[in-house]
Tab-separated table of C-alpha atoms in Angstrom:
chain	number	residue	atom	x	y	z
A	1	UNK	CA	-40.517	-12.577	32.375
A	2	UNK	CA	-36.820	-11.867	31.884
A	3	UNK	CA	-35.667	-11.181	35.448
A	4	UNK	CA	-32.257	-9.954	34.352
A	5	UNK	CA	-33.365	-7.317	31.848
A	6	UNK	CA	-37.098	-6.701	32.398
A	7	UNK	CA	-38.869	-4.120	30.246
A	8	UNK	CA	-40.760	-1.914	32.714
A	9	UNK	CA	-43.027	1.109	32.302
A	10	UNK	CA	-43.061	3.401	35.344
A	11	UNK	CA	-45.757	5.937	36.286
A	12	UNK	CA	-45.001	8.835	38.635
A	13	UNK	CA	-47.728	11.308	39.704
A	14	UNK	CA	-46.793	12.251	43.268
A	15	UNK	CA	-46.864	16.027	42.748
A	16	UNK	CA	-47.127	18.319	39.728
A	17	UNK	CA	-45.218	16.332	37.113
A	18	UNK	CA	-46.700	13.450	35.149
A	19	UNK	CA	-43.733	11.161	34.566
A	20	UNK	CA	-43.731	8.113	32.318
A	21	UNK	CA	-40.489	6.215	31.940
A	22	UNK	CA	-39.503	2.964	30.259
A	23	UNK	CA	-36.365	1.019	31.124
A	24	UNK	CA	-34.906	-2.305	30.114
A	25	UNK	CA	-33.086	-3.445	33.210
A	26	UNK	CA	-30.716	-0.567	33.946
A	27	UNK	CA	-30.941	0.967	30.478
A	28	UNK	CA	-33.106	4.054	30.017
A	29	UNK	CA	-35.282	3.867	26.904
A	30	UNK	CA	-37.571	6.858	27.427
A	31	UNK	CA	-38.294	9.534	30.008
A	32	UNK	CA	-41.399	11.601	29.264
A	33	UNK	CA	-42.427	14.359	31.673
A	34	UNK	CA	-45.509	16.585	31.409
A	35	UNK	CA	-45.342	19.365	33.992
A	36	UNK	CA	-48.277	21.414	35.244
A	37	UNK	CA	-45.962	23.951	36.895
A	38	UNK	CA	-47.232	26.842	34.779
A	39	UNK	CA	-50.778	26.197	36.018
A	40	UNK	CA	-49.600	26.378	39.641
A	41	UNK	CA	-47.461	29.487	39.141
A	42	UNK	CA	-50.501	31.782	39.338
A	43	UNK	CA	-51.133	30.487	42.877
A	44	UNK	CA	-47.504	30.648	44.002
A	45	UNK	CA	-47.389	26.924	44.789
A	46	UNK	CA	-48.777	23.508	43.944
A	47	UNK	CA	-52.558	23.184	44.284
A	48	UNK	CA	-53.435	19.483	44.808
A	49	UNK	CA	-56.729	19.590	42.898
A	50	UNK	CA	-55.109	21.318	39.927
A	51	UNK	CA	-52.292	18.768	39.944
A	52	UNK	CA	-54.707	15.820	39.954
A	53	UNK	CA	-56.705	17.190	37.023
A	54	UNK	CA	-53.516	17.883	35.084
A	55	UNK	CA	-52.384	14.274	35.604
A	56	UNK	CA	-55.696	12.993	34.245
A	57	UNK	CA	-55.231	15.041	31.079
A	58	UNK	CA	-51.545	14.255	30.606
A	59	UNK	CA	-51.350	10.529	31.360
A	60	UNK	CA	-52.483	8.988	28.082
A	61	UNK	CA	-50.481	11.329	25.815
A	62	UNK	CA	-47.410	10.852	28.033
A	63	UNK	CA	-47.697	7.051	27.908
A	64	UNK	CA	-48.071	7.145	24.126
A	65	UNK	CA	-45.046	9.451	23.783
A	66	UNK	CA	-42.902	7.254	26.044
A	67	UNK	CA	-43.798	4.106	24.109
A	68	UNK	CA	-43.013	5.819	20.812
A	69	UNK	CA	-39.641	7.056	22.045
A	70	UNK	CA	-38.727	3.615	23.418
A	71	UNK	CA	-40.001	1.996	20.200
A	72	UNK	CA	-41.964	-0.642	22.105
A	73	UNK	CA	-45.638	-1.543	22.461
A	74	UNK	CA	-47.715	-2.185	25.543
A	75	UNK	CA	-47.698	-5.920	24.851
A	76	UNK	CA	-43.887	-5.898	24.947
A	77	UNK	CA	-43.814	-4.807	28.587
A	78	UNK	CA	-42.767	-7.245	31.288
A	79	UNK	CA	-44.218	-5.171	34.139
A	80	UNK	CA	-45.850	-1.902	35.152
A	81	UNK	CA	-44.619	0.181	38.108
A	82	UNK	CA	-46.214	3.095	39.942
A	83	UNK	CA	-45.523	5.446	42.825
A	84	UNK	CA	-47.702	4.584	45.822
A	85	UNK	CA	-46.329	7.384	48.021
A	86	UNK	CA	-45.327	9.632	49.569
A	87	UNK	CA	-46.887	12.595	47.798
A	88	UNK	CA	-50.194	14.362	47.252
A	89	UNK	CA	-52.992	11.848	47.810
A	90	UNK	CA	-55.197	13.003	44.939
A	91	UNK	CA	-52.312	13.132	42.488
A	92	UNK	CA	-51.080	9.696	43.550
A	93	UNK	CA	-54.542	8.199	43.062
A	94	UNK	CA	-54.573	9.205	39.404
A	95	UNK	CA	-51.345	7.371	38.654
A	96	UNK	CA	-52.306	4.374	40.782
A	97	UNK	CA	-55.657	3.989	39.057
A	98	UNK	CA	-53.994	4.174	35.645
A	99	UNK	CA	-51.303	1.662	36.599
A	100	UNK	CA	-53.798	-0.827	38.008
A	101	UNK	CA	-56.002	-0.560	34.937
A	102	UNK	CA	-53.031	-0.949	32.615
A	103	UNK	CA	-51.577	-3.926	34.490
A	104	UNK	CA	-54.908	-5.762	34.736
A	105	UNK	CA	-55.876	-5.130	31.116
A	106	UNK	CA	-52.484	-6.346	29.862
A	107	UNK	CA	-52.174	-9.203	32.347
A	108	UNK	CA	-48.809	-7.806	33.479
A	109	UNK	CA	-47.268	-7.799	36.975
A	110	UNK	CA	-47.643	-4.544	38.923
A	111	UNK	CA	-45.013	-3.112	41.291
A	112	UNK	CA	-46.077	-0.329	43.662
A	113	UNK	CA	-42.999	1.441	44.975
A	114	UNK	CA	-41.734	4.263	47.154
A	115	UNK	CA	-41.190	7.655	45.544
A	116	UNK	CA	-38.158	8.547	47.678
A	117	UNK	CA	-36.371	5.263	47.033
A	118	UNK	CA	-37.120	5.861	43.357
A	119	UNK	CA	-34.932	8.966	43.493
A	120	UNK	CA	-32.047	6.746	44.565
A	121	UNK	CA	-32.815	4.241	41.803
A	122	UNK	CA	-32.451	7.038	39.226
A	123	UNK	CA	-28.701	6.831	39.806
A	124	UNK	CA	-28.415	3.290	38.430
A	125	UNK	CA	-29.566	4.519	35.013
A	126	UNK	CA	-26.390	6.634	34.684
A	127	UNK	CA	-23.969	4.078	33.263
A	128	UNK	CA	-21.113	6.587	33.103
A	129	UNK	CA	-20.998	6.732	36.911
A	130	UNK	CA	-20.492	2.986	37.318
A	131	UNK	CA	-22.514	0.721	39.606
A	132	UNK	CA	-23.958	2.089	42.847
A	133	UNK	CA	-21.953	0.776	45.794
A	134	UNK	CA	-23.388	-0.041	49.208
A	135	UNK	CA	-23.728	1.238	51.772
A	136	UNK	CA	-24.254	4.826	50.639
A	137	UNK	CA	-25.721	7.913	52.253
A	138	UNK	CA	-28.403	9.618	50.150
A	139	UNK	CA	-29.487	13.244	50.508
A	140	UNK	CA	-32.820	13.838	48.769
A	141	UNK	CA	-33.843	17.481	48.404
A	142	UNK	CA	-37.012	18.542	46.597
A	143	UNK	CA	-40.028	20.786	46.887
A	144	UNK	CA	-41.828	18.410	49.198
A	145	UNK	CA	-39.078	16.337	50.802
A	146	UNK	CA	-35.751	16.807	52.522
A	147	UNK	CA	-34.497	13.423	53.671
A	148	UNK	CA	-31.204	11.856	54.708
A	149	UNK	CA	-31.053	8.095	54.150
A	150	UNK	CA	-28.640	5.247	54.740
A	151	UNK	CA	-28.944	2.803	51.840
A	152	UNK	CA	-27.524	-0.642	52.535
A	153	UNK	CA	-29.436	-2.228	49.656
A	154	UNK	CA	-31.740	-0.482	47.206
A	155	UNK	CA	-34.394	-3.195	47.189
A	156	UNK	CA	-34.379	-4.341	50.800
A	157	UNK	CA	-32.639	-2.053	53.290
A	158	UNK	CA	-33.125	1.724	53.338
A	159	UNK	CA	-32.962	3.486	56.716
A	160	UNK	CA	-34.279	6.974	57.412
A	161	UNK	CA	-31.609	8.914	59.311
A	162	UNK	CA	-33.367	12.277	59.333
A	163	UNK	CA	-35.873	14.477	57.562
A	164	UNK	CA	-37.388	17.921	57.693
A	165	UNK	CA	-39.482	18.702	60.765
A	166	UNK	CA	-41.293	21.560	58.995
A	167	UNK	CA	-40.669	23.123	55.581
A	168	UNK	CA	-38.700	21.136	53.027
A	169	UNK	CA	-35.803	22.965	51.410
A	170	UNK	CA	-37.727	23.458	48.173
A	171	UNK	CA	-40.690	24.923	50.041
A	172	UNK	CA	-38.354	27.351	51.806
A	173	UNK	CA	-36.968	28.487	48.450
A	174	UNK	CA	-40.497	29.108	47.149
A	175	UNK	CA	-41.551	31.085	50.235
A	176	UNK	CA	-38.402	33.198	50.375
A	177	UNK	CA	-38.713	33.917	46.652
A	178	UNK	CA	-42.155	35.343	47.374
A	179	UNK	CA	-40.673	37.556	50.093
A	180	UNK	CA	-38.076	38.822	47.620
A	181	UNK	CA	-40.679	39.490	44.949
A	182	UNK	CA	-39.436	36.668	42.720
A	183	UNK	CA	-41.761	34.377	40.738
A	184	UNK	CA	-42.586	30.715	41.365
A	185	UNK	CA	-40.849	28.266	41.385
A	186	UNK	CA	-38.412	29.863	43.789
A	187	UNK	CA	-35.388	27.578	43.464
A	188	UNK	CA	-34.088	28.643	40.051
A	189	UNK	CA	-35.139	32.260	40.629
A	190	UNK	CA	-33.161	32.532	43.873
A	191	UNK	CA	-30.231	30.770	42.222
A	192	UNK	CA	-30.197	33.423	39.503
A	193	UNK	CA	-30.625	36.320	41.939
A	194	UNK	CA	-27.900	34.969	44.218
A	195	UNK	CA	-25.324	34.683	41.436
A	196	UNK	CA	-24.114	38.265	41.944
A	197	UNK	CA	-24.706	38.384	45.705
A	198	UNK	CA	-22.425	37.998	48.721
A	199	UNK	CA	-23.221	34.765	50.593
A	200	UNK	CA	-21.580	36.153	53.747
A	201	UNK	CA	-23.458	39.464	53.738
A	202	UNK	CA	-26.113	38.360	56.258
A	203	UNK	CA	-25.693	35.730	58.984
A	204	UNK	CA	-28.971	33.879	58.673
A	205	UNK	CA	-29.606	31.015	61.151
A	206	UNK	CA	-28.752	27.394	60.473
A	207	UNK	CA	-31.729	25.371	61.739
A	208	UNK	CA	-31.164	22.452	64.138
A	209	UNK	CA	-27.399	22.970	63.998
A	210	UNK	CA	-26.676	24.171	67.534
A	211	UNK	CA	-25.002	21.824	69.997
A	212	UNK	CA	-28.234	21.667	72.002
A	213	UNK	CA	-30.099	20.408	68.900
A	214	UNK	CA	-27.655	17.755	67.804
A	215	UNK	CA	-28.523	15.036	70.324
A	216	UNK	CA	-32.125	14.644	69.161
A	217	UNK	CA	-31.910	16.151	65.661
A	218	UNK	CA	-28.419	15.430	64.355
A	219	UNK	CA	-29.723	14.442	60.927
A	220	UNK	CA	-33.007	16.373	60.892
A	221	UNK	CA	-33.681	19.610	59.023
A	222	UNK	CA	-35.688	22.740	59.784
A	223	UNK	CA	-36.052	25.662	57.387
A	224	UNK	CA	-39.124	27.388	58.805
A	225	UNK	CA	-37.065	29.547	61.174
A	226	UNK	CA	-34.718	30.516	58.372
A	227	UNK	CA	-37.664	31.528	56.182
A	228	UNK	CA	-39.017	33.684	59.019
A	229	UNK	CA	-35.599	35.248	59.596
A	230	UNK	CA	-35.383	36.266	55.943
A	231	UNK	CA	-38.895	37.739	56.029
A	232	UNK	CA	-38.125	39.768	59.151
A	233	UNK	CA	-34.825	40.979	57.733
A	234	UNK	CA	-36.494	42.062	54.508
A	235	UNK	CA	-39.216	43.865	56.441
A	236	UNK	CA	-36.609	45.708	58.505
A	237	UNK	CA	-34.471	46.559	55.470
A	238	UNK	CA	-36.860	47.551	52.668
A	239	UNK	CA	-34.117	49.492	50.911
A	240	UNK	CA	-32.304	46.207	50.169
A	241	UNK	CA	-35.418	44.742	48.569
A	242	UNK	CA	-35.695	47.791	46.334
A	243	UNK	CA	-32.105	47.406	45.165
A	244	UNK	CA	-30.890	44.615	42.877
A	245	UNK	CA	-27.583	44.298	44.722
A	246	UNK	CA	-29.319	44.165	48.100
A	247	UNK	CA	-31.783	41.555	46.921
A	248	UNK	CA	-28.878	39.531	45.538
A	249	UNK	CA	-27.126	39.611	48.924
A	250	UNK	CA	-30.269	38.424	50.720
A	251	UNK	CA	-30.782	35.629	48.183
A	252	UNK	CA	-27.145	34.530	48.344
A	253	UNK	CA	-27.060	34.573	52.158
A	254	UNK	CA	-30.285	32.590	52.383
A	255	UNK	CA	-29.080	30.047	49.835
A	256	UNK	CA	-25.776	29.664	51.677
A	257	UNK	CA	-27.573	28.921	54.939
A	258	UNK	CA	-29.664	26.178	53.298
A	259	UNK	CA	-26.676	24.661	51.517
A	260	UNK	CA	-24.514	24.764	54.642
A	261	UNK	CA	-27.058	22.820	56.683
A	262	UNK	CA	-27.728	20.250	53.953
A	263	UNK	CA	-24.082	19.482	53.259
A	264	UNK	CA	-22.976	19.555	56.901
A	265	UNK	CA	-25.596	17.062	58.022
A	266	UNK	CA	-25.025	14.792	55.019
A	267	UNK	CA	-21.277	14.651	55.636
A	268	UNK	CA	-21.894	14.116	59.357
A	269	UNK	CA	-23.917	11.048	58.398
A	270	UNK	CA	-21.137	9.778	56.128
A	271	UNK	CA	-18.556	10.206	58.875
A	272	UNK	CA	-20.699	8.789	61.679
A	273	UNK	CA	-21.568	5.652	59.700
A	274	UNK	CA	-18.176	5.210	58.069
A	275	UNK	CA	-19.602	5.556	54.554
A	276	UNK	CA	-17.344	7.293	51.991
A	277	UNK	CA	-20.156	7.760	49.462
A	278	UNK	CA	-22.865	10.409	49.133
A	279	UNK	CA	-25.680	10.360	46.591
A	280	UNK	CA	-27.560	13.593	45.870
A	281	UNK	CA	-31.082	13.457	44.439
A	282	UNK	CA	-34.250	15.507	43.993
A	283	UNK	CA	-35.042	18.628	42.025
A	284	UNK	CA	-33.239	21.066	44.334
A	285	UNK	CA	-29.955	19.357	43.406
A	286	UNK	CA	-30.128	21.515	40.276
A	287	UNK	CA	-29.062	24.398	42.560
A	288	UNK	CA	-25.583	25.372	41.407
A	289	UNK	CA	-24.265	26.398	44.815
A	290	UNK	CA	-25.437	23.189	46.474
A	291	UNK	CA	-23.511	21.109	43.968
A	292	UNK	CA	-20.413	23.269	44.299
A	293	UNK	CA	-20.300	23.136	48.095
A	294	UNK	CA	-21.153	19.431	48.257
A	295	UNK	CA	-18.391	18.494	45.814
A	296	UNK	CA	-15.815	20.749	47.466
A	297	UNK	CA	-16.480	19.736	51.063
A	298	UNK	CA	-16.961	16.059	50.240
A	299	UNK	CA	-13.620	15.938	48.457
A	300	UNK	CA	-11.942	17.431	51.531
A	301	UNK	CA	-13.618	14.756	53.670
A	302	UNK	CA	-12.673	11.896	51.350
A	303	UNK	CA	-16.280	11.262	50.323
A	304	UNK	CA	-17.213	10.452	46.719
A	305	UNK	CA	-20.322	12.270	45.449
A	306	UNK	CA	-22.766	10.865	42.916
A	307	UNK	CA	-25.356	13.049	41.171
A	308	UNK	CA	-27.774	11.521	38.629
A	309	UNK	CA	-28.305	13.413	35.355
A	310	UNK	CA	-30.496	16.471	36.009
A	311	UNK	CA	-33.273	15.025	33.819
A	312	UNK	CA	-33.527	12.208	36.370
A	313	UNK	CA	-33.276	14.379	39.494
A	314	UNK	CA	-36.745	15.862	39.236
A	315	UNK	CA	-39.789	13.599	39.642
A	316	UNK	CA	-39.913	11.160	36.732
A	317	UNK	CA	-41.309	7.786	35.751
A	318	UNK	CA	-37.942	6.360	34.735
A	319	UNK	CA	-36.763	6.211	38.354
A	320	UNK	CA	-39.936	4.311	39.311
A	321	UNK	CA	-39.417	1.855	36.460
A	322	UNK	CA	-35.751	1.447	37.436
A	323	UNK	CA	-36.632	0.611	41.039
A	324	UNK	CA	-39.186	-1.951	39.888
A	325	UNK	CA	-36.639	-3.479	37.492
A	326	UNK	CA	-34.217	-3.898	40.414
A	327	UNK	CA	-36.966	-5.497	42.508
A	328	UNK	CA	-37.747	-7.915	39.675
A	329	UNK	CA	-34.065	-8.792	39.264
A	330	UNK	CA	-33.851	-9.464	43.005
A	331	UNK	CA	-36.730	-11.925	42.786
A	332	UNK	CA	-39.394	-9.770	44.450
A	333	UNK	CA	-42.966	-10.859	43.777
A	334	UNK	CA	-45.378	-8.321	42.201
A	335	UNK	CA	-47.594	-6.165	44.379
A	336	UNK	CA	-51.222	-7.150	44.853
A	337	UNK	CA	-53.971	-4.667	44.043
A	338	UNK	CA	-54.569	-4.105	47.759
A	339	UNK	CA	-52.849	-0.724	47.934
A	340	UNK	CA	-53.803	2.886	47.493
A	341	UNK	CA	-52.314	6.352	47.745
A	342	UNK	CA	-50.217	6.745	50.893
A	343	UNK	CA	-49.171	10.378	51.269
A	344	UNK	CA	-46.935	9.563	54.257
A	345	UNK	CA	-45.454	6.255	53.089
A	346	UNK	CA	-42.289	5.620	55.146
A	347	UNK	CA	-39.065	5.269	53.190
A	348	UNK	CA	-38.424	1.889	54.781
A	349	UNK	CA	-41.370	0.494	52.785
A	350	UNK	CA	-39.643	0.165	49.436
A	351	UNK	CA	-42.392	-1.870	47.766
A	352	UNK	CA	-45.976	-1.885	48.992
A	353	UNK	CA	-48.670	-4.587	48.891
A	354	UNK	CA	-46.167	-7.416	48.849
A	355	UNK	CA	-48.073	-10.697	48.608
A	356	UNK	CA	-46.619	-12.250	51.775
A	357	UNK	CA	-49.360	-13.318	54.173
A	358	UNK	CA	-49.546	-12.078	57.741
A	359	UNK	CA	-48.811	-14.640	60.490
A	360	UNK	CA	-51.738	-17.062	60.734
A	361	UNK	CA	-53.410	-15.585	57.638
A	362	UNK	CA	-53.734	-17.453	54.386
A	363	UNK	CA	-52.375	-15.654	51.360
A	364	UNK	CA	-54.972	-15.198	48.619
A	365	UNK	CA	-54.183	-16.556	45.211
A	366	UNK	CA	-52.826	-13.947	42.787
A	367	UNK	CA	-53.936	-13.336	39.248
A	368	UNK	CA	-51.311	-13.420	36.433
A	369	UNK	CA	-50.765	-9.700	37.001
A	370	UNK	CA	-50.035	-10.234	40.672
A	371	UNK	CA	-53.420	-8.882	41.796
A	372	UNK	CA	-55.739	-10.217	44.448
A	373	UNK	CA	-59.006	-11.200	42.733
A	374	UNK	CA	-61.121	-9.550	45.412
A	375	UNK	CA	-59.184	-6.261	45.485
A	376	UNK	CA	-60.840	-3.035	44.463
A	377	UNK	CA	-59.581	-1.640	41.119
A	378	UNK	CA	-59.675	1.915	42.445
A	379	UNK	CA	-56.911	3.929	44.041
A	380	UNK	CA	-58.422	3.972	47.543
A	381	UNK	CA	-57.442	1.508	50.240
A	382	UNK	CA	-59.918	-1.406	50.520
């Protein structure tokens, strides 16, 4: 295998998007995404069983499309990569099963990696931004995750500074959109509604931002109280919901509260750790106001902001392939087959099922694809 410029196919199925990406080292060759969002819209949110079935249907066509776009064949691959977690267990199992089958059938090494760290790896595929410098603070904001990380090294040292204690920011957008009578997904709908609104019209609460909260939750997030505050305000002021201008003011004020908390805590982390760099990732980064406020306030604080291309901010296979390519370049051994779907995989576990033996335990011999001979080929933990 070429460790410097490995050709890697990445599979991402942690939620409702089937992502297949192919990279050669740090060069993006293809990024195919099949979304099942329309199927979930009728329910007002992601239904795990629907997502898993959609992945099953989309995987083979997505792999074929990615290979065609990259103009490579399966035999050309140096490795296969897959998201092991965090995410929806059933959805993860579909991608894991496909990746294991593909790696074993091709005799290729398999790298099982962390979804959240993958979002950071997406940044290295943007050559216009220059190389990612360390350390950096990363703010990841999506439908299922709101996390603040300190990245000292992409492949070996990622520290969780804080995360949401209840609803993620994306979930809050979806739930408030429902309150305002807006369709799913809520993020882009609230962004559109808020465009003509006054962000100072209503003083909605900023969760975990009071002085009494900062000692234990300086870098943590909470949006459940904000969601409830919006619902109660709307219930008490039905005339604003019935009026486009009123709805716009509610949407803009809610969005401003979310953005304020996200940016404040991220810049606190940069200042506290002496890191003049902030990386933004995740699908909610597409929110126009979040980008505006982050860039403006970071510039005032002397912090450089990096934002991957929007096509790489949402869940995608390219970021998983990129992380695996970095692991290969760093000399990391392939994962064994002794891993399954881990819906709560900690961000500190960048690669799972590393072949190192536990103290006093002999390490089993690996097959050419990096798999333990006795491991189960399924997605479940043995």
